[in-house]
mmCIF file of C-alpha atoms in Angstrom:
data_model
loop_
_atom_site.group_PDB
_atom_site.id
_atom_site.type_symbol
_atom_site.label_atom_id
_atom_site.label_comp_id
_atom_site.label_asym_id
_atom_site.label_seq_id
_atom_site.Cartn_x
_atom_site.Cartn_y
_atom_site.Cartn_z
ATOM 1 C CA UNK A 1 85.616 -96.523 -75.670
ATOM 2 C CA UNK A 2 85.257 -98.134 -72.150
ATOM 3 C CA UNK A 3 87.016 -94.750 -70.646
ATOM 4 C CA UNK A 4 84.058 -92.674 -72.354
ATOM 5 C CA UNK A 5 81.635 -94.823 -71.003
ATOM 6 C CA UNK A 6 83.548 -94.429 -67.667
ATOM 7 C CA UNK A 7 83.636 -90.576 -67.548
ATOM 8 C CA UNK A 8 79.804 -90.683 -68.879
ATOM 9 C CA UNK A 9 79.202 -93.179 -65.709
ATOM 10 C CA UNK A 10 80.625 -90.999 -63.591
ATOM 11 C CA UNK A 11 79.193 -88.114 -64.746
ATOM 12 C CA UNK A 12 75.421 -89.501 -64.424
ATOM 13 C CA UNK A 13 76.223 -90.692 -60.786
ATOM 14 C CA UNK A 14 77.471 -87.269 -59.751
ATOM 15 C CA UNK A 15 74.161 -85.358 -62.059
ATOM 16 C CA UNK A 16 72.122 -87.556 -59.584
ATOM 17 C CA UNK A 17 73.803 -86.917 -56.149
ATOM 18 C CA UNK A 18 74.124 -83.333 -57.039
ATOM 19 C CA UNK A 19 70.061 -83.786 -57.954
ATOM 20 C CA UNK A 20 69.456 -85.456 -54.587
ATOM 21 C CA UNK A 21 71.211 -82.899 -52.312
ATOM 22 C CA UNK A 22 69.312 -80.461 -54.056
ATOM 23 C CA UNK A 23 66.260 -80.942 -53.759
ATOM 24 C CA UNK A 24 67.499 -82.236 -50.075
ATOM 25 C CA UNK A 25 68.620 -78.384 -49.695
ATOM 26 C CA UNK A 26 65.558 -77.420 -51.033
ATOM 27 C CA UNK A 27 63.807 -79.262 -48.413
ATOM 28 C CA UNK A 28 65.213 -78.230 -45.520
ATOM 29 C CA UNK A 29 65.262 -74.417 -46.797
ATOM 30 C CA UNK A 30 61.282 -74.843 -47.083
ATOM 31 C CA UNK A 31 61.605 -76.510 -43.187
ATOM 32 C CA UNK A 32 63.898 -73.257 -42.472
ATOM 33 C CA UNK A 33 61.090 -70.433 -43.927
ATOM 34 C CA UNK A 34 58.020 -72.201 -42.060
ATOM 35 C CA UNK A 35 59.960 -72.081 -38.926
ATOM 36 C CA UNK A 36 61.274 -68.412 -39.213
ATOM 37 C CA UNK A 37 57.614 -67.590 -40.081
ATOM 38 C CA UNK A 38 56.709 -69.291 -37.165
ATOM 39 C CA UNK A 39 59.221 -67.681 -35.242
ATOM 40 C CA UNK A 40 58.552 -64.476 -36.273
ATOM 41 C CA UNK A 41 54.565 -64.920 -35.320
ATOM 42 C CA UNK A 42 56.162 -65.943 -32.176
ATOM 43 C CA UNK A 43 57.949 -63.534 -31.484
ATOM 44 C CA UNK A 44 54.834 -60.660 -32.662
ATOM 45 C CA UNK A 45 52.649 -62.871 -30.136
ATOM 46 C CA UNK A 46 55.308 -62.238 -27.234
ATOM 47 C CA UNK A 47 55.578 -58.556 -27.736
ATOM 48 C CA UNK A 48 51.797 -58.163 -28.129
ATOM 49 C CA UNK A 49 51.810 -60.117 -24.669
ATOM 50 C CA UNK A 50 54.233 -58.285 -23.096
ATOM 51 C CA UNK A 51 52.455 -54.629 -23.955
ATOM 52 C CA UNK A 52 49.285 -56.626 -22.652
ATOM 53 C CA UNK A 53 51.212 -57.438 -19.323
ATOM 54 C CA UNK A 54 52.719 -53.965 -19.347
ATOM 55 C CA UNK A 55 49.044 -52.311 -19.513
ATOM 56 C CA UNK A 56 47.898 -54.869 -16.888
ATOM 57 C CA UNK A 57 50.277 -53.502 -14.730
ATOM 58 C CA UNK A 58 50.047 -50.089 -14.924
ATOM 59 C CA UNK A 59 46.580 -50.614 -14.604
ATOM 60 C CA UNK A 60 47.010 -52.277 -11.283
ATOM 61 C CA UNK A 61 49.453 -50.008 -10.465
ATOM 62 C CA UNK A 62 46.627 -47.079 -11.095
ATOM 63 C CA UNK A 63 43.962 -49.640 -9.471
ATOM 64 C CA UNK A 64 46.205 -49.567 -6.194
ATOM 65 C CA UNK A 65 47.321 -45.940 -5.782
ATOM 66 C CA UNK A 66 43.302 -45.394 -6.595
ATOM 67 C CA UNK A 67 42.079 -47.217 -3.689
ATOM 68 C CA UNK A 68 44.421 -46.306 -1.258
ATOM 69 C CA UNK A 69 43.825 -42.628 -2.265
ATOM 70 C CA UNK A 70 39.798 -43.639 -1.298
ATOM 71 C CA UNK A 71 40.853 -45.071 1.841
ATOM 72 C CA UNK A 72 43.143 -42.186 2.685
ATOM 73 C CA UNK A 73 39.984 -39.808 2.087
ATOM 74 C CA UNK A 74 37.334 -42.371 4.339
ATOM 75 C CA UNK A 75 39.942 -41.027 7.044
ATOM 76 C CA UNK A 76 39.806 -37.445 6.334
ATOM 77 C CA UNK A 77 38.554 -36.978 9.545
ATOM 78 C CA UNK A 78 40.646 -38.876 11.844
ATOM 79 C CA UNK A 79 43.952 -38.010 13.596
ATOM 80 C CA UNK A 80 46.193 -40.195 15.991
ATOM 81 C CA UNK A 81 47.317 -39.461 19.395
ATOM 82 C CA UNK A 82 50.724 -41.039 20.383
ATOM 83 C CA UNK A 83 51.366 -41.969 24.069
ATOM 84 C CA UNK A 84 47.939 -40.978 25.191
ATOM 85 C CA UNK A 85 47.027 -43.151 28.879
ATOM 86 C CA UNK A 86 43.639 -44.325 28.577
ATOM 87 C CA UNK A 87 42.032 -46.958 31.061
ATOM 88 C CA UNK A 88 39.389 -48.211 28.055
ATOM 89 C CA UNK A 89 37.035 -46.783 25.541
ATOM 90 C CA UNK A 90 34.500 -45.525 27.908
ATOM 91 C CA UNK A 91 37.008 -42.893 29.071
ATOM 92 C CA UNK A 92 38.742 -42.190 25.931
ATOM 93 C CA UNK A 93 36.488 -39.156 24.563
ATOM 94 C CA UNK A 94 36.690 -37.180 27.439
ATOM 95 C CA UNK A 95 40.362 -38.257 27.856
ATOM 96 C CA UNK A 96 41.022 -36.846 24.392
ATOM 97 C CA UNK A 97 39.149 -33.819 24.878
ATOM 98 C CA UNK A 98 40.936 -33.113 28.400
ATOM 99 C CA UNK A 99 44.566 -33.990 26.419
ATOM 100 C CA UNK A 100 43.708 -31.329 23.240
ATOM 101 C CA UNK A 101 42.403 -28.276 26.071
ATOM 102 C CA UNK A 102 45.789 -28.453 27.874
ATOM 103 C CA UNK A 103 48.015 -28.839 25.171
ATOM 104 C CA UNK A 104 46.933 -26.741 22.829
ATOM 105 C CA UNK A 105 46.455 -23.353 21.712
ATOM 106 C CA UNK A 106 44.608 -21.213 19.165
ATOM 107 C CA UNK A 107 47.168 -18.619 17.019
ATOM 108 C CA UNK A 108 45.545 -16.295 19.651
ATOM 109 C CA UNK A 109 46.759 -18.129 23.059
ATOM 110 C CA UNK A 110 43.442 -19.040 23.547
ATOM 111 C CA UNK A 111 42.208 -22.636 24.529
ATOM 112 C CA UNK A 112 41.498 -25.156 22.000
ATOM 113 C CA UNK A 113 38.301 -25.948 22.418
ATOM 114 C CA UNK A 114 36.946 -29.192 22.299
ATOM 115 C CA UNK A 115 33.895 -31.437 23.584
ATOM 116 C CA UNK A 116 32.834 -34.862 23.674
ATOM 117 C CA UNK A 117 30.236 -33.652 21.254
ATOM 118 C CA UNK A 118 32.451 -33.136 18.696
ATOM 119 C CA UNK A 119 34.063 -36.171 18.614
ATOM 120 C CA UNK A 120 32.554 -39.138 16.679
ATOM 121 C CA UNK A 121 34.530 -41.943 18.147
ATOM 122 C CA UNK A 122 37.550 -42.898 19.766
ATOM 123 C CA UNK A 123 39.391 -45.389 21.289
ATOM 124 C CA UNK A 124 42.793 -47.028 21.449
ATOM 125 C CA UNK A 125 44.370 -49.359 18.698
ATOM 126 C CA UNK A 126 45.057 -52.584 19.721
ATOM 127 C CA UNK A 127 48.277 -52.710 22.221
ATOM 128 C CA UNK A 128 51.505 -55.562 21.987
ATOM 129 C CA UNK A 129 49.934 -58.700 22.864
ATOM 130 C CA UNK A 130 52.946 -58.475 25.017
ATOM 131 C CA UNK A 131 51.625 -55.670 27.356
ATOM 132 C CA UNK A 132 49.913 -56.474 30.486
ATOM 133 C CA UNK A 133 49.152 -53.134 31.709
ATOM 134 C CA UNK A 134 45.574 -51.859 31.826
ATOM 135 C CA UNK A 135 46.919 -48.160 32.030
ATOM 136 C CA UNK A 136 49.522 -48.333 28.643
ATOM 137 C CA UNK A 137 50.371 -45.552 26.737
ATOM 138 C CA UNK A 138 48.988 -46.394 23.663
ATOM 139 C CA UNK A 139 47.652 -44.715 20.392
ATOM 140 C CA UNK A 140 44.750 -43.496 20.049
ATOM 141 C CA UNK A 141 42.223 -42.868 17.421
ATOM 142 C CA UNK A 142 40.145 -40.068 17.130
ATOM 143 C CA UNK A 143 37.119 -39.118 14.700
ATOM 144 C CA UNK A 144 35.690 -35.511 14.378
ATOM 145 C CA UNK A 145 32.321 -34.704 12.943
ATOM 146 C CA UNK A 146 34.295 -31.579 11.214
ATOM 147 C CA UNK A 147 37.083 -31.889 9.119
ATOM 148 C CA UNK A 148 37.825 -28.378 9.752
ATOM 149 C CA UNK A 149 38.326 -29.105 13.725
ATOM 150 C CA UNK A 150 40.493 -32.426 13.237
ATOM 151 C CA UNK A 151 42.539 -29.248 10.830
ATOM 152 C CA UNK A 152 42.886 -26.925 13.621
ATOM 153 C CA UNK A 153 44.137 -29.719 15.706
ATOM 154 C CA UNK A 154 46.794 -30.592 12.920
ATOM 155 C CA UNK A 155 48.355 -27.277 12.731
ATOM 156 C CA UNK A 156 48.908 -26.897 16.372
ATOM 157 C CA UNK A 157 50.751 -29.705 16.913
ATOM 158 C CA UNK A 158 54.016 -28.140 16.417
ATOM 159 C CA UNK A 159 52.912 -27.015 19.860
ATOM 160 C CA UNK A 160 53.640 -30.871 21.261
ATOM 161 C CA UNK A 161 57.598 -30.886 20.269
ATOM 162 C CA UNK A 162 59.777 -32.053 23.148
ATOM 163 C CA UNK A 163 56.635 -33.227 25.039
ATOM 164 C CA UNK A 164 55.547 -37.365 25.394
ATOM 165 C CA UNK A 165 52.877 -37.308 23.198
ATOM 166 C CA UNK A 166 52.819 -36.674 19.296
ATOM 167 C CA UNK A 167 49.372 -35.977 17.022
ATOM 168 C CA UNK A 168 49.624 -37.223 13.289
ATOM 169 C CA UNK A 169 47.066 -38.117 10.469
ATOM 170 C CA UNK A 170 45.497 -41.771 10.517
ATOM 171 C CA UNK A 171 47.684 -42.805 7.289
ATOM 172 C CA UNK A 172 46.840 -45.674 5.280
ATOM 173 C CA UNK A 173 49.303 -48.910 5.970
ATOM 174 C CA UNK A 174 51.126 -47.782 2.564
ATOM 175 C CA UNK A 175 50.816 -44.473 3.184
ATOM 176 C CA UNK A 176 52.497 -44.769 6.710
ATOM 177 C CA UNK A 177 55.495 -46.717 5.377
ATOM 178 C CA UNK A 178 56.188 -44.549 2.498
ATOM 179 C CA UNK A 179 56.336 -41.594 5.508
ATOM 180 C CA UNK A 180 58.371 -44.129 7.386
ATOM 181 C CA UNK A 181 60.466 -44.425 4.548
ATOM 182 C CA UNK A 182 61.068 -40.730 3.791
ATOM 183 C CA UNK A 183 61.598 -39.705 7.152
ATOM 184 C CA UNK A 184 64.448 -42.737 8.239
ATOM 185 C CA UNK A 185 66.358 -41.508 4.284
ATOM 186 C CA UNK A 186 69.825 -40.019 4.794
ATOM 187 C CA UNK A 187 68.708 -37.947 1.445
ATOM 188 C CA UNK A 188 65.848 -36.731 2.678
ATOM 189 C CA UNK A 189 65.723 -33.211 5.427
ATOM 190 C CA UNK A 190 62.169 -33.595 6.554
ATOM 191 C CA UNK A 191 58.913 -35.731 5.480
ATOM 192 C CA UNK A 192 55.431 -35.116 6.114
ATOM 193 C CA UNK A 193 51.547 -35.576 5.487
ATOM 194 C CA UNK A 194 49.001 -32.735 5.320
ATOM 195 C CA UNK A 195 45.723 -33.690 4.167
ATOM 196 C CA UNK A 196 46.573 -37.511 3.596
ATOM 197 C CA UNK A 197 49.640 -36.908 0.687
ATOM 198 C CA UNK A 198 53.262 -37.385 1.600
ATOM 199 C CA UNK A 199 55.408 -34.509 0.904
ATOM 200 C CA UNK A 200 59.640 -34.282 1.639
ATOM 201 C CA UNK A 201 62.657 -32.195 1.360
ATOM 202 C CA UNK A 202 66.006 -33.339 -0.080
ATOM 203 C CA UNK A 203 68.911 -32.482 1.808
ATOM 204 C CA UNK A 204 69.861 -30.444 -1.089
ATOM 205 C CA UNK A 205 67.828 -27.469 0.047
ATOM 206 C CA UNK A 206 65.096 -27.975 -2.874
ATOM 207 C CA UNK A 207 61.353 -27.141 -2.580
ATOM 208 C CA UNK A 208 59.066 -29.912 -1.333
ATOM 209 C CA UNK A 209 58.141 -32.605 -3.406
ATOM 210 C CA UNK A 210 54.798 -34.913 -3.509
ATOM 211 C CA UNK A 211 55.089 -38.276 -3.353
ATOM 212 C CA UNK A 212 52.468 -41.391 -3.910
ATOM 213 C CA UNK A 213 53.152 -45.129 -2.524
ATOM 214 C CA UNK A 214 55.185 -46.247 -5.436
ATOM 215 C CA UNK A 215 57.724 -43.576 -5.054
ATOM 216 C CA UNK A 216 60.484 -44.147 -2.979
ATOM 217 C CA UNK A 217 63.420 -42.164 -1.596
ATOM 218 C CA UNK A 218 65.251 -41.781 -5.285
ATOM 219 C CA UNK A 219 61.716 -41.180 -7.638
ATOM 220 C CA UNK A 220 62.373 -37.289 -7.230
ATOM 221 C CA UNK A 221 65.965 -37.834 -9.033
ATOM 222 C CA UNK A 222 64.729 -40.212 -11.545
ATOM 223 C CA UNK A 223 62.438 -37.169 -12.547
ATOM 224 C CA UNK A 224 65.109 -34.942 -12.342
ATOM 225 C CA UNK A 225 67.355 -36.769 -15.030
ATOM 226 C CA UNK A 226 64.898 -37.706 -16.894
ATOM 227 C CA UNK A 227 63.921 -34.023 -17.739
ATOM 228 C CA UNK A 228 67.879 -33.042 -17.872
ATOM 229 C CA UNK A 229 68.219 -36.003 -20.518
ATOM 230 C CA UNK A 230 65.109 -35.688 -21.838
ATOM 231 C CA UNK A 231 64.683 -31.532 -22.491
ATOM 232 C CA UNK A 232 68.499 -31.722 -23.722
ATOM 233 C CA UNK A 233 68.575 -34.892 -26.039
ATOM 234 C CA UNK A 234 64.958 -35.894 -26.253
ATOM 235 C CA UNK A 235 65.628 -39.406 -25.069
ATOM 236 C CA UNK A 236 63.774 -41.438 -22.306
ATOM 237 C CA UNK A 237 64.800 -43.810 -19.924
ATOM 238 C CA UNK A 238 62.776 -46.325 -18.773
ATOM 239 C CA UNK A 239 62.543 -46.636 -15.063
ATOM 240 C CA UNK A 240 63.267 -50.275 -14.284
ATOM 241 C CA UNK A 241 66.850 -49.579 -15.726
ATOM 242 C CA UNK A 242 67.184 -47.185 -12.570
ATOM 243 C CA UNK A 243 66.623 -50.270 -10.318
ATOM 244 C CA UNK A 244 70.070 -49.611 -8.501
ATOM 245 C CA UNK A 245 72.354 -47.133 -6.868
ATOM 246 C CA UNK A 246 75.032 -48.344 -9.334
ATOM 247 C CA UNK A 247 72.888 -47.658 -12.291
ATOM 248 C CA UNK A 248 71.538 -44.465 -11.238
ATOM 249 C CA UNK A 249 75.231 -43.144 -10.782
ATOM 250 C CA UNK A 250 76.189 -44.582 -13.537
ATOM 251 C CA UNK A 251 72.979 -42.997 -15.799
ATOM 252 C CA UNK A 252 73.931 -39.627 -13.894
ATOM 253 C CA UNK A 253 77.222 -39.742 -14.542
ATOM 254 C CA UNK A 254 77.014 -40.366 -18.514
ATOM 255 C CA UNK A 255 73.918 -38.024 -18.898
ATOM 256 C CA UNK A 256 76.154 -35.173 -17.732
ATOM 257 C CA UNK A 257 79.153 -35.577 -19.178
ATOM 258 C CA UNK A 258 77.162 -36.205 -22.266
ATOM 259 C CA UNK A 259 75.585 -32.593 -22.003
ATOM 260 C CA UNK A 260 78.811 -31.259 -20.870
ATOM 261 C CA UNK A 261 80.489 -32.025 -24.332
ATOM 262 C CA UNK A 262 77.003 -30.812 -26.417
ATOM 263 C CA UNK A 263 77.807 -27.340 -24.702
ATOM 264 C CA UNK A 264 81.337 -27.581 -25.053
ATOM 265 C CA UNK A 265 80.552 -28.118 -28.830
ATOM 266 C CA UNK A 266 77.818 -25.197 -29.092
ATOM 267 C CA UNK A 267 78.961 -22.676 -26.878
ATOM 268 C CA UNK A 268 81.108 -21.853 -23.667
ATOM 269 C CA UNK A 269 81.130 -19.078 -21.529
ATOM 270 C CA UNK A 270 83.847 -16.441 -20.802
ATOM 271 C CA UNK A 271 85.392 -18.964 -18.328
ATOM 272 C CA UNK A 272 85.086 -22.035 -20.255
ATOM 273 C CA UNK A 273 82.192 -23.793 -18.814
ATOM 274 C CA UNK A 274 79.054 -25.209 -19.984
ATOM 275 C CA UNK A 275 76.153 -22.419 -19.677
ATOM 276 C CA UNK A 276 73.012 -23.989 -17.902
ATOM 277 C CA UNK A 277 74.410 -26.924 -16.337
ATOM 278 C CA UNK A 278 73.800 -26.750 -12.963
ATOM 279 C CA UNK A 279 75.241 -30.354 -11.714
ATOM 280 C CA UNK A 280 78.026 -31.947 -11.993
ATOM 281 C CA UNK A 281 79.234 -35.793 -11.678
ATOM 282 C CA UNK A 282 80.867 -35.248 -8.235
ATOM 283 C CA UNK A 283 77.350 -33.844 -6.839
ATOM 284 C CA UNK A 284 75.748 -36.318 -8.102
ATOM 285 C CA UNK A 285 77.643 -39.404 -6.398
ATOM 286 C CA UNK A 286 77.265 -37.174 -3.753
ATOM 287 C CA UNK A 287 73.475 -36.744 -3.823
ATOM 288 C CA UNK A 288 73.447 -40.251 -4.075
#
């Protein structure tokens, strides 16, 4: 008798505890679910934020290259004359006009003909506040009434090489450092402007290539991988995973050996290599 009313004791207590944790358990799982739906509006909020910051930036990013293409064009007109001796602006048309006559020619041999009428204004840019000479070799500016004159003047330049002085186009600041850039790149043969754009040759031997201020001496093999990867395998890569010569290697490295063993699946040639693949991992590291 006492030992059933022991067990049935016992067995009340434990009914209860057990009743307590659950509803303990059930508690906490209800704490659980808000926070995971809480999380998970979180987490929607933060990706909705960062394709917000994402479109903020390429907007910027389109802003910038925008305005700097405007400023490039206010300066259509314009050229720079390197190592030019003026005295002070007063002089500096007819200085520039008696520079361009004996320097350069016309495809003909003929003079190239220009007057202080055609010239808008000019003077020289601001010298190193450590200079104390009133006779520096500085650069000048120069601005045409025609465009087509300031042209002329442009494609006889070559005429200048091995001489003191050098003629270029009055670049913007970012325009100027991206030719800075190009032209100081071990992987680059030659970099230019014509008409305000930047334009260089790899040391590969390729055609020229276009760039704006947010490329920089690697944009042009970005490109080309992403079409090899992308033509071949139909992925993407986004660029801020190329943010380093290790990466871009590495990227380089697997894309090829990844289409080297699609090919070597699909189809080989009579001597056993992939058909259409024109680089390999060696020339790569070494374009790199």
């Amino acid at each position: 008798m006492i030992s059933s009313l022991h067990t049935e004791a016992v067995e009340a207590a434990l009914q209860k505890t057990k009743e307590f944790f659950l509803k303990k358990i059930a508690e906490m799982q209800k704490v659980c679910d808000e926070q995971q739906l809480q999380i998970d509006k979180l987490k929607e909020q933060v990706e909705s934020n960062n394709d917000v910051n994402s479109n903020c930036k390429q907007d910027i990013r389109n802003l910038t290259i925008s305005i700097n293409n405007l400023e490039q064009y206010s300066r259509r007109s314009n050229i720079r004359i390197n190592g030019l001796a003026v005295k002070g602006n007063g002089e500096c048309k007819e200085a520039v006009c008696a520079f361009i006559r004996s320097n350069l020619k016309n495809k003909d041999g003929s003079v190239l003909e220009v007057n202080e009428r055609d010239i808008d204004a000019a003077h020289p840019l601001p010298s190193s506040p450590t200079s104390t000479s009133t006779n520096s070799k500085s650069t000048v500016i120069v601005k045409f009434h025609e465009r087509a004159l300031r042209d002329r003047i442009i494609k006889n330049r070559r005429q200048l090489k091995g001489k003191p002085w050098s003629i270029n186009e009055d670049l913007t600041a970012k325009n100027a450092k991206l030719l800075k850039e190009l032209n100081f790149s071990k992987d680059f043969s030659s970099a230019w402007s014509w008409g305000g754009k930047i334009f260089a040759i790899r040391k590969t031997g390729d055609k020229p290539h276009k760039f704006n201020i947010y490329d920089d001496a690697r944009t042009n093999l970005y490109q080309l991988l992403q079409n090899l990867i992308c033509n071949d395998h139909g992925m993407l890569v986004d660029r801020d995973a190329i943010n380093s010569l290790r990466e871009v290697r590495s990227l380089a490295t697997d894309a090829l050996l990844l289409m080297q063993e699609t090919h070597d699946e699909d189809q080989q040639d009579s001597h056993g290599a992939a058909p259409g693949l024109i680089l390999t991992c060696a020339s790569i590291h070494d374009l790199l």
